Short mmCIF file of C-alpha atoms in Angstrom, two decimals:
data_model
loop_
_atom_site.label_atom_id
_atom_site.label_comp_id
_atom_site.label_asym_id
_atom_site.label_seq_id
_atom_site.Cartn_x
_atom_site.Cartn_y
_atom_site.Cartn_z
CA MET A 29 -39.08 25.93 -37.93
CA ASP A 30 -35.67 25.52 -39.58
CA THR A 31 -35.36 25.40 -43.35
CA VAL A 32 -35.03 21.86 -44.69
CA THR A 33 -32.25 21.63 -47.27
CA ARG A 34 -32.55 18.54 -49.42
CA PRO A 35 -29.94 16.80 -51.61
CA ASN A 36 -30.15 17.48 -55.33
CA GLU A 37 -31.58 14.95 -57.81
CA GLY A 38 -28.27 13.21 -58.50
CA GLU A 39 -27.41 12.88 -54.82
CA THR A 40 -30.91 11.67 -53.99
CA ARG A 41 -30.70 9.00 -56.68
CA SER A 42 -27.37 7.74 -55.27
CA ILE A 43 -28.77 7.68 -51.74
CA LEU A 44 -31.83 5.66 -52.79
CA VAL A 45 -29.66 3.18 -54.71
CA VAL A 46 -27.57 2.58 -51.58
CA LEU A 47 -30.70 2.07 -49.47
CA PHE A 48 -32.16 -0.30 -52.09
CA LEU A 49 -28.95 -2.38 -52.13
CA GLY A 50 -28.83 -2.42 -48.34
CA ALA A 51 -32.42 -3.67 -48.23
CA PHE A 52 -31.63 -6.29 -50.88
CA ALA A 53 -28.57 -7.55 -48.98
CA MET A 54 -30.45 -7.84 -45.68
CA GLY A 55 -33.47 -9.50 -47.24
CA SER A 56 -31.19 -11.98 -49.02
CA ALA A 57 -29.66 -12.99 -45.69
CA ASP A 58 -33.05 -14.29 -44.63
CA MET A 59 -33.64 -16.23 -47.85
CA LEU A 60 -30.12 -17.67 -48.07
CA VAL A 61 -30.71 -19.99 -45.12
CA VAL A 62 -34.04 -21.20 -46.53
CA GLY A 63 -32.31 -22.30 -49.73
CA MET A 64 -29.46 -24.10 -47.93
CA LEU A 65 -31.09 -25.75 -44.92
CA ASP A 66 -29.98 -29.24 -45.93
CA LEU A 67 -26.37 -28.14 -46.48
CA ILE A 68 -26.20 -26.28 -43.16
CA SER A 69 -27.83 -29.18 -41.34
CA ALA A 70 -25.28 -31.67 -42.68
CA ASP A 71 -22.23 -29.44 -42.13
CA LEU A 72 -23.09 -28.44 -38.55
CA ALA A 73 -24.38 -31.92 -37.65
CA VAL A 74 -27.82 -30.69 -36.57
CA SER A 75 -31.28 -31.78 -37.61
CA VAL A 76 -33.19 -30.00 -40.36
CA PRO A 77 -35.69 -28.59 -37.78
CA GLN A 78 -32.73 -27.20 -35.80
CA ALA A 79 -31.41 -25.62 -38.96
CA GLY A 80 -34.90 -24.24 -39.57
CA ALA A 81 -34.70 -22.52 -36.19
CA LEU A 82 -32.14 -20.20 -37.81
CA VAL A 83 -34.98 -18.83 -39.95
CA THR A 84 -37.29 -18.51 -36.95
CA ALA A 85 -34.64 -16.71 -34.88
CA PHE A 86 -34.11 -14.19 -37.66
CA ALA A 87 -37.83 -13.49 -38.13
CA LEU A 88 -38.70 -13.25 -34.44
CA SER A 89 -35.74 -11.02 -33.70
CA MET A 90 -36.63 -8.71 -36.58
CA ALA A 91 -40.22 -8.47 -35.31
CA ILE A 92 -39.27 -7.83 -31.68
CA GLY A 93 -35.65 -6.68 -31.62
CA GLY A 94 -36.06 -4.31 -34.57
CA PRO A 95 -38.57 -2.02 -32.79
CA VAL A 96 -36.52 -2.14 -29.59
CA LEU A 97 -33.38 -0.99 -31.41
CA ALA A 98 -35.42 1.62 -33.29
CA LEU A 99 -36.67 3.01 -29.98
CA LEU A 100 -33.18 3.09 -28.47
CA THR A 101 -31.74 4.91 -31.49
CA ALA A 102 -34.69 7.23 -32.24
CA HIS A 103 -32.74 10.29 -31.08
CA LEU A 104 -29.74 9.60 -33.33
CA ASP A 105 -29.03 10.97 -36.79
CA ARG A 106 -30.36 8.53 -39.40
CA ARG A 107 -26.98 8.45 -41.15
CA ILE A 108 -25.27 7.13 -38.03
CA VAL A 109 -27.97 4.52 -37.48
CA LEU A 110 -27.91 3.31 -41.10
CA LEU A 111 -24.12 2.99 -41.25
CA GLY A 112 -24.05 1.30 -37.85
CA ALA A 113 -26.75 -1.17 -38.90
CA VAL A 114 -24.94 -2.15 -42.10
CA ALA A 115 -21.62 -2.52 -40.27
CA ALA A 116 -23.23 -4.71 -37.59
CA PHE A 117 -24.98 -6.77 -40.27
CA ALA A 118 -21.67 -7.45 -42.04
CA LEU A 119 -19.98 -8.41 -38.76
CA LEU A 120 -22.78 -10.75 -37.70
CA ASN A 121 -22.72 -12.56 -41.03
CA VAL A 122 -18.99 -13.18 -40.72
CA VAL A 123 -19.75 -15.48 -37.76
CA PRO A 124 -21.06 -18.49 -39.76
CA VAL A 125 -18.18 -18.08 -42.22
CA LEU A 126 -15.48 -18.30 -39.54
CA VAL A 127 -17.08 -20.25 -36.66
CA ALA A 128 -18.38 -23.80 -37.13
CA ASP A 129 -20.74 -23.70 -34.16
CA TYR A 130 -24.54 -23.89 -34.32
CA THR A 131 -25.15 -21.86 -31.14
CA PHE A 132 -23.01 -18.95 -32.31
CA PHE A 133 -24.72 -19.12 -35.70
CA LEU A 134 -28.16 -19.00 -34.02
CA LEU A 135 -27.19 -15.97 -31.93
CA ALA A 136 -25.71 -14.23 -34.96
CA ARG A 137 -28.93 -14.85 -36.90
CA ALA A 138 -30.98 -13.33 -34.09
CA GLY A 139 -28.70 -10.30 -34.06
CA ALA A 140 -28.92 -9.94 -37.84
CA GLY A 141 -32.72 -10.04 -37.71
CA ALA A 142 -32.84 -7.22 -35.14
CA VAL A 143 -30.38 -5.18 -37.20
CA GLU A 144 -32.51 -5.65 -40.32
CA GLY A 145 -35.54 -4.35 -38.44
CA LEU A 146 -33.51 -1.32 -37.37
CA PHE A 147 -32.29 -0.73 -40.92
CA ILE A 148 -35.87 -0.79 -42.25
CA ALA A 149 -36.97 1.84 -39.73
CA ALA A 150 -33.93 4.08 -40.25
CA ALA A 151 -34.04 3.86 -44.05
CA LEU A 152 -37.74 4.67 -44.27
CA THR A 153 -37.54 7.61 -41.88
CA ALA A 154 -34.43 8.88 -43.68
CA VAL A 155 -36.15 9.02 -47.07
CA GLU A 156 -38.90 11.18 -45.57
CA GLY A 157 -36.27 13.81 -44.81
CA ILE A 158 -34.44 13.40 -48.11
CA VAL A 159 -37.19 13.53 -50.74
CA PRO A 160 -40.14 15.93 -51.11
CA LYS A 161 -43.29 14.82 -49.30
CA ASP A 162 -45.20 14.16 -52.53
CA ARG A 163 -42.54 11.61 -53.56
CA SER A 164 -41.88 9.97 -50.21
CA GLY A 165 -44.16 7.01 -51.00
CA ARG A 166 -42.17 6.20 -54.13
CA ALA A 167 -38.91 6.51 -52.21
CA MET A 168 -40.18 4.20 -49.47
CA GLY A 169 -41.42 1.86 -52.16
CA LEU A 170 -37.92 1.62 -53.60
CA VAL A 171 -36.55 0.49 -50.24
CA ILE A 172 -39.40 -2.00 -49.82
CA THR A 173 -38.77 -3.24 -53.37
CA GLY A 174 -35.22 -4.06 -52.29
CA PHE A 175 -36.65 -6.52 -49.79
CA ALA A 176 -39.24 -7.81 -52.28
CA THR A 177 -36.52 -8.41 -54.87
CA SER A 178 -34.45 -10.32 -52.34
CA SER A 179 -37.47 -12.54 -51.68
CA ALA A 180 -37.94 -13.16 -55.39
CA LEU A 181 -34.28 -13.85 -56.17
CA GLY A 182 -32.75 -14.77 -52.81
CA LEU A 183 -34.18 -18.29 -52.59
CA PRO A 184 -33.22 -19.53 -56.10
CA LEU A 185 -29.87 -17.71 -56.08
CA GLY A 186 -29.11 -18.85 -52.54
CA THR A 187 -29.89 -22.46 -53.41
CA LEU A 188 -27.71 -22.28 -56.53
CA ALA A 189 -24.84 -20.55 -54.73
CA GLY A 190 -24.94 -23.08 -51.92
CA GLN A 191 -24.75 -25.98 -54.36
CA VAL A 192 -21.94 -24.45 -56.44
CA LEU A 193 -19.89 -22.55 -53.86
CA GLY A 194 -20.92 -24.06 -50.54
CA TRP A 195 -23.06 -22.34 -47.93
CA ARG A 196 -20.15 -20.63 -46.14
CA ALA A 197 -18.95 -19.05 -49.38
CA SER A 198 -22.47 -17.76 -49.95
CA PHE A 199 -22.39 -15.97 -46.61
CA ALA A 200 -18.92 -14.62 -47.40
CA ALA A 201 -20.32 -13.16 -50.62
CA LEU A 202 -23.14 -11.59 -48.62
CA VAL A 203 -20.61 -9.98 -46.29
CA GLY A 204 -18.79 -8.59 -49.33
CA ILE A 205 -22.02 -7.03 -50.61
CA ALA A 206 -22.71 -5.51 -47.18
CA LEU A 207 -19.21 -4.01 -47.04
CA GLY A 208 -19.74 -2.52 -50.49
CA VAL A 209 -22.99 -0.94 -49.29
CA LEU A 210 -21.20 0.38 -46.20
CA ILE A 211 -18.45 2.02 -48.25
CA ALA A 212 -20.98 3.56 -50.61
CA GLY A 213 -23.07 4.71 -47.65
CA VAL A 214 -20.14 6.49 -46.06
CA ARG A 215 -19.67 8.40 -49.29
CA VAL A 216 -23.25 9.38 -50.14
CA LEU A 217 -25.58 9.19 -47.12
CA PRO A 218 -26.38 12.67 -45.77
CA SER A 219 -26.99 13.72 -42.21
CA VAL A 220 -30.70 13.30 -41.43
CA PRO A 221 -31.41 14.41 -37.84
CA THR A 222 -34.66 13.28 -36.25
CA ALA A 223 -37.43 15.75 -35.50
CA ARG A 224 -37.08 17.54 -32.15
CA ALA A 225 -40.51 16.29 -31.10
CA SER A 226 -39.45 12.65 -31.42
CA ARG A 227 -36.22 12.54 -29.49
CA THR A 228 -37.46 10.99 -26.25
CA ALA A 229 -38.45 7.37 -25.71
CA GLY A 230 -41.71 8.43 -24.06
CA ALA A 231 -42.75 10.54 -27.04
CA GLN A 232 -41.89 7.75 -29.45
CA LEU A 233 -43.89 5.17 -27.53
CA ARG A 234 -46.89 7.46 -27.10
CA LEU A 235 -47.04 8.45 -30.76
CA ALA A 236 -46.08 5.10 -32.32
CA PHE A 237 -48.64 3.16 -30.28
CA ALA A 238 -51.49 5.66 -30.52
CA PRO A 239 -54.87 4.00 -31.27
CA ARG A 240 -54.90 5.33 -34.85
CA VAL A 241 -51.51 3.72 -35.53
CA LEU A 242 -52.54 0.44 -33.93
CA ALA A 243 -55.59 0.39 -36.23
CA ALA A 244 -53.32 0.69 -39.28
CA LEU A 245 -51.04 -2.03 -37.90
CA ALA A 246 -54.06 -4.29 -37.40
CA LEU A 247 -54.88 -3.82 -41.08
CA CYS A 248 -51.30 -4.76 -41.98
CA CYS A 249 -51.57 -7.90 -39.86
CA LEU A 250 -54.86 -8.89 -41.49
CA VAL A 251 -53.53 -8.42 -45.03
CA PHE A 252 -50.51 -10.65 -44.47
CA ALA A 253 -52.48 -13.22 -42.45
CA GLY A 254 -54.84 -13.61 -45.39
CA VAL A 255 -52.02 -14.00 -47.88
CA GLN A 256 -50.00 -16.39 -45.71
CA SER A 257 -52.99 -18.63 -45.05
CA ALA A 258 -52.91 -19.57 -48.74
CA LEU A 259 -49.21 -19.08 -49.45
CA THR A 260 -47.91 -21.39 -46.71
CA TYR A 261 -49.65 -24.39 -48.29
CA LEU A 262 -49.27 -23.31 -51.91
CA VAL A 263 -46.99 -26.14 -53.04
CA PRO A 264 -49.27 -28.97 -51.82
CA TYR A 265 -52.27 -27.00 -53.10
CA LEU A 266 -50.77 -26.83 -56.58
CA GLY A 267 -50.03 -30.54 -56.49
CA ASP A 268 -53.35 -31.81 -55.18
CA VAL A 269 -55.86 -29.23 -56.44
CA THR A 270 -54.30 -27.77 -59.59
CA ARG A 271 -52.27 -30.87 -60.55
CA ILE A 272 -49.08 -28.87 -61.09
CA SER A 273 -45.83 -30.44 -59.88
CA GLY A 274 -42.09 -30.69 -60.47
CA THR A 275 -40.20 -27.85 -62.11
CA THR A 276 -43.47 -26.12 -63.04
CA VAL A 277 -44.03 -25.39 -59.35
CA VAL A 278 -40.64 -23.67 -59.20
CA GLY A 279 -41.67 -21.54 -62.16
CA VAL A 280 -44.94 -20.59 -60.46
CA LEU A 281 -43.11 -19.62 -57.26
CA PHE A 282 -40.65 -17.53 -59.26
CA ALA A 283 -43.58 -15.81 -60.99
CA PHE A 284 -45.04 -15.04 -57.57
CA GLY A 285 -41.71 -13.56 -56.48
CA VAL A 286 -41.49 -11.37 -59.57
CA ALA A 287 -45.08 -10.24 -58.97
CA THR A 288 -44.21 -9.11 -55.44
CA THR A 289 -41.33 -7.03 -56.80
CA VAL A 290 -43.47 -5.46 -59.51
CA GLY A 291 -46.30 -4.91 -57.03
CA SER A 292 -44.16 -3.08 -54.48
CA ALA A 293 -42.67 -0.84 -57.17
CA ALA A 294 -46.07 -0.01 -58.67
CA GLY A 295 -47.76 0.36 -55.30
CA ALA A 296 -45.35 3.10 -54.29
CA ARG A 297 -47.00 5.50 -56.75
CA PHE A 298 -50.43 4.78 -55.30
CA ALA A 299 -49.01 5.41 -51.82
CA ASP A 300 -48.06 8.92 -52.90
CA ALA A 301 -51.43 9.60 -54.53
CA HIS A 302 -53.68 8.43 -51.69
CA ALA A 303 -52.47 5.73 -49.33
CA ALA A 304 -55.81 5.14 -47.57
CA ARG A 305 -57.68 4.76 -50.86
CA ALA A 306 -54.96 2.45 -52.19
CA LEU A 307 -55.45 0.17 -49.17
CA VAL A 308 -59.19 -0.08 -49.73
CA GLY A 309 -58.67 -0.96 -53.40
CA GLY A 310 -55.83 -3.35 -52.59
CA THR A 311 -57.79 -5.33 -50.00
CA VAL A 312 -60.77 -5.59 -52.36
CA GLY A 313 -58.49 -6.83 -55.14
CA LEU A 314 -56.74 -9.32 -52.87
CA THR A 315 -60.06 -10.71 -51.64
CA ALA A 316 -61.32 -11.10 -55.22
CA VAL A 317 -58.14 -12.94 -56.19
CA LEU A 318 -58.39 -15.39 -53.29
CA VAL A 319 -62.08 -16.04 -53.89
CA THR A 320 -61.35 -16.73 -57.57
CA MET A 321 -58.52 -19.05 -56.60
CA TYR A 322 -60.80 -20.95 -54.23
CA LEU A 323 -63.58 -21.33 -56.80
CA PHE A 324 -61.53 -22.00 -59.94
CA GLY A 325 -58.06 -22.99 -58.71
CA GLY A 326 -58.41 -26.43 -60.26
CA HIS A 327 -57.69 -24.82 -63.63
CA ALA A 328 -53.94 -24.34 -64.06
CA VAL A 329 -54.12 -21.01 -65.92
CA VAL A 330 -56.52 -19.51 -63.39
CA ALA A 331 -54.42 -20.77 -60.49
CA VAL A 332 -51.23 -19.21 -61.89
CA LEU A 333 -52.95 -15.91 -62.66
CA THR A 334 -54.44 -15.69 -59.17
CA ILE A 335 -51.09 -16.51 -57.56
CA VAL A 336 -49.48 -13.70 -59.56
CA GLY A 337 -52.39 -11.44 -58.59
CA MET A 338 -51.89 -12.34 -54.94
CA GLY A 339 -48.26 -11.19 -55.15
CA LEU A 340 -49.18 -8.00 -56.99
CA PHE A 341 -51.91 -6.93 -54.57
CA ALA A 342 -50.18 -8.01 -51.35
CA MET A 343 -46.88 -6.25 -51.98
CA GLY A 344 -48.61 -3.48 -53.91
CA MET A 345 -50.14 -2.47 -50.58
CA ALA A 346 -46.85 -2.62 -48.66
CA PRO A 347 -45.68 0.95 -49.47
CA ALA A 348 -49.13 2.35 -48.65
CA LEU A 349 -49.25 0.43 -45.36
CA GLN A 350 -45.80 1.70 -44.44
CA SER A 351 -46.62 5.27 -45.44
CA ARG A 352 -49.94 5.17 -43.60
CA VAL A 353 -48.42 3.94 -40.32
CA MET A 354 -45.62 6.50 -40.40
CA SER A 355 -47.98 9.33 -41.32
CA LEU A 356 -50.40 8.48 -38.51
CA ALA A 357 -47.51 8.30 -36.03
CA GLY A 358 -46.32 11.81 -36.92
CA PRO A 359 -43.07 12.57 -35.05
CA GLY A 360 -43.20 9.01 -33.70
CA ALA A 361 -42.24 7.68 -37.14
CA ALA A 362 -38.70 6.76 -36.03
CA LEU A 363 -40.16 3.90 -33.98
CA ALA A 364 -43.37 3.37 -35.96
CA ALA A 365 -41.39 2.71 -39.16
CA SER A 366 -40.24 -0.62 -37.69
CA LEU A 367 -43.74 -1.77 -36.69
CA PRO A 368 -45.30 -2.75 -40.06
CA ALA A 369 -42.63 -5.44 -40.46
CA SER A 370 -43.51 -6.75 -37.00
CA ALA A 371 -47.23 -6.68 -37.84
CA ALA A 372 -46.56 -8.48 -41.12
CA ASN A 373 -44.56 -11.18 -39.32
CA ALA A 374 -47.36 -11.58 -36.79
CA GLY A 375 -49.82 -11.86 -39.67
CA ASP A 376 -47.65 -14.49 -41.34
CA SER A 377 -47.67 -16.58 -38.16
CA VAL A 378 -51.43 -16.26 -37.67
CA GLY A 379 -52.12 -16.96 -41.33
CA ALA A 380 -50.00 -20.11 -41.39
CA LEU A 381 -51.78 -21.38 -38.27
CA LEU A 382 -55.23 -20.48 -39.60
CA GLY A 383 -54.56 -22.16 -42.94
CA GLY A 384 -53.40 -25.31 -41.17
CA VAL A 385 -56.56 -25.43 -39.04
CA ALA A 386 -58.73 -24.91 -42.14
CA ILE A 387 -56.97 -27.73 -44.00
CA SER A 388 -57.40 -30.14 -41.09
CA HIS A 389 -61.17 -29.56 -41.22
CA ALA A 390 -61.93 -29.18 -44.93
CA GLY A 391 -58.91 -29.94 -47.13
CA LEU A 392 -56.25 -27.89 -48.92
CA ALA A 393 -58.62 -25.51 -50.71
CA ALA A 394 -59.97 -24.41 -47.33
CA ALA A 395 -56.69 -22.58 -46.62
CA VAL A 396 -57.41 -20.32 -49.59
CA LEU A 397 -60.98 -19.74 -48.41
CA ALA A 398 -59.75 -18.90 -44.92
CA GLY A 399 -57.39 -16.35 -46.44
CA ALA A 400 -60.25 -14.81 -48.41
CA VAL A 401 -62.35 -14.47 -45.25
CA VAL A 402 -59.50 -12.69 -43.47
CA THR A 403 -58.90 -10.29 -46.36
CA ALA A 404 -62.65 -9.58 -46.52
CA VAL A 405 -62.38 -8.46 -42.90
CA ALA A 406 -59.38 -6.39 -43.98
CA VAL A 407 -61.58 -4.59 -46.53
CA ALA A 408 -63.89 -3.47 -43.73
CA VAL A 409 -60.94 -2.35 -41.60
CA ALA A 410 -59.39 -0.47 -44.54
CA VAL A 411 -62.65 1.41 -45.10
CA ALA A 412 -63.10 2.13 -41.39
CA THR A 413 -59.55 3.47 -41.00
CA SER A 414 -59.43 5.43 -44.26
CA ARG A 415 -60.45 8.68 -42.57
CA LEU A 416 -57.97 8.50 -39.72
CA ARG A 417 -55.57 11.42 -39.54
CA PRO A 418 -52.69 12.27 -37.20
CA THR A 419 -53.81 14.41 -34.28
CA THR A 420 -50.41 16.09 -34.28
CA PRO A 421 -50.47 19.34 -36.26
CA ALA A 422 -48.84 19.05 -39.69
CA ALA A 423 -46.17 21.53 -38.68
CA GLU A 424 -44.95 19.18 -36.00
CA VAL A 425 -44.86 16.16 -38.32
CA THR A 426 -42.36 17.82 -40.65
CA PRO A 427 -38.77 17.34 -39.48
CA THR A 428 -37.64 20.52 -37.79
CA THR A 429 -33.95 20.03 -38.29
CA GLU A 430 -31.89 20.53 -41.37
CA VAL A 431 -31.01 17.71 -43.73
CA THR A 432 -27.39 18.23 -44.63
CA PRO A 433 -26.53 17.06 -48.17
CA PRO A 434 -23.29 15.18 -48.82
CA SER A 435 -20.42 17.65 -48.89
CA ALA A 436 -17.63 17.67 -51.43
CA GLU A 437 -15.22 16.69 -48.70
CA LEU A 438 -17.34 13.67 -47.75
CA ILE A 439 -17.73 12.54 -51.36
CA GLY A 440 -14.02 12.72 -51.84
CA ALA A 441 -13.27 10.75 -48.68
#
C-alpha cells in the first residue's frame, strides 16, 4: 500500500471552505427558483405549475443523473471531477440569464441537478482522502452543512433578491459565486486519486449496491419520508391546528432552516464517534418529536419546539447516514456517495404522498402521525442495521494512492 500524504491543517481548512461554498452555491440554485416562481412564470409567459417543473427537473436529475455521472467519473481524480462539476454548474446557470426560453431553462435545470449530485459524491469522497479517518465525519458534515445552510437561507434570500434585482440578476449573482469557487478550487484543491479497487464500473456497481448498502439507503429513505410527511403540509397545519399565520409562519420556517444547519454541523461529530449508534438515537428522537407534535401541536410553543426538533434530528442524522453508506460501500464509495441524496429525494416524494393520503382520510394532524409511524419503522431498521460492517477488508477500503497536497507552484498560479 502506498503512503497517503495529507495536506497540512491550513491547506485542509482552505479545501473544506471551498467545498462548503461550492455546496452552498449549488444548494442555493435549487432554492432560488422556489422563491421566484411567480416572477419566472410571468417573465417566460408560462403557468406557475410549468415554472414549478423547473424544481422537479432539478430534483429528479440530481437523484438519477447524479449517480450516473458519479459512476462514469469514478475512475477520475476527485480534483478534476470537482473542478469540472463547478465549471459545468456555472455554465448551465448562465443559460437562464442569457436565453429567454423556457425549454432551454428546463434542460439547464436538469443538467444543473445532475451536476450537483456529482459534486456531492466527489466532494464527500475527496474529504475521505484529505482528512484523517477519525475526522472524516466532521469534514463530510461541513459539506452537508453547506447544503443545509443554502436551504435555510436560499429561499428568503432568493425571494428578496428576485424582488429587488429581478430573477435573472439573481442567477447572474449565482454564476459569479460559482466562478469564485472555481478560481479558489483551482488554487487549493489537491489531487485525490480514487482507490485502485474502485476504478471499474463493475466494481463500483457491485460494491455500491451491495445488500448492506441498500439497507442503509432504505433507512435514509425512511427518515426523510417521515420528515417530509409532516413538513410538506406544515404551513396549513400551523394555520388550522396551531392557529399560527402570517409573518409568524415565515419566522417558524426560518427557525426550522436554522435548526437543520445547526443539526448537520452538530451531527457530524456524532458521525465520527459512532455513526450506527447516532442513527439509532436520531431516529428515536425524531419519532418522539413527531409524536409530541401530533399530541400537543395545538399549543404554539410546543409546535414551534417540535418543528425545531424535527430539523435538528433530521439533518443531525445526515452526516451519519452519509458516512454509514460510504463506509459500508468500501471502495465503492465513489458511486455510493451520491446515493444518499437519491434516497432522501425518494423519501421526500413518498413522504409527501403519504402525508397527503393521511390528510384525505383523517385531517391535517394525520400527516404528522403518518410521519411518526414511518420514523418508528426507521428506529427498527436503524437497530437492525447497526451491526452491519463492510465485507471488504479494511486495508482495501483505505485509498491506495497518494493524496498530493497543493504545491507552491499551484498556489501561486
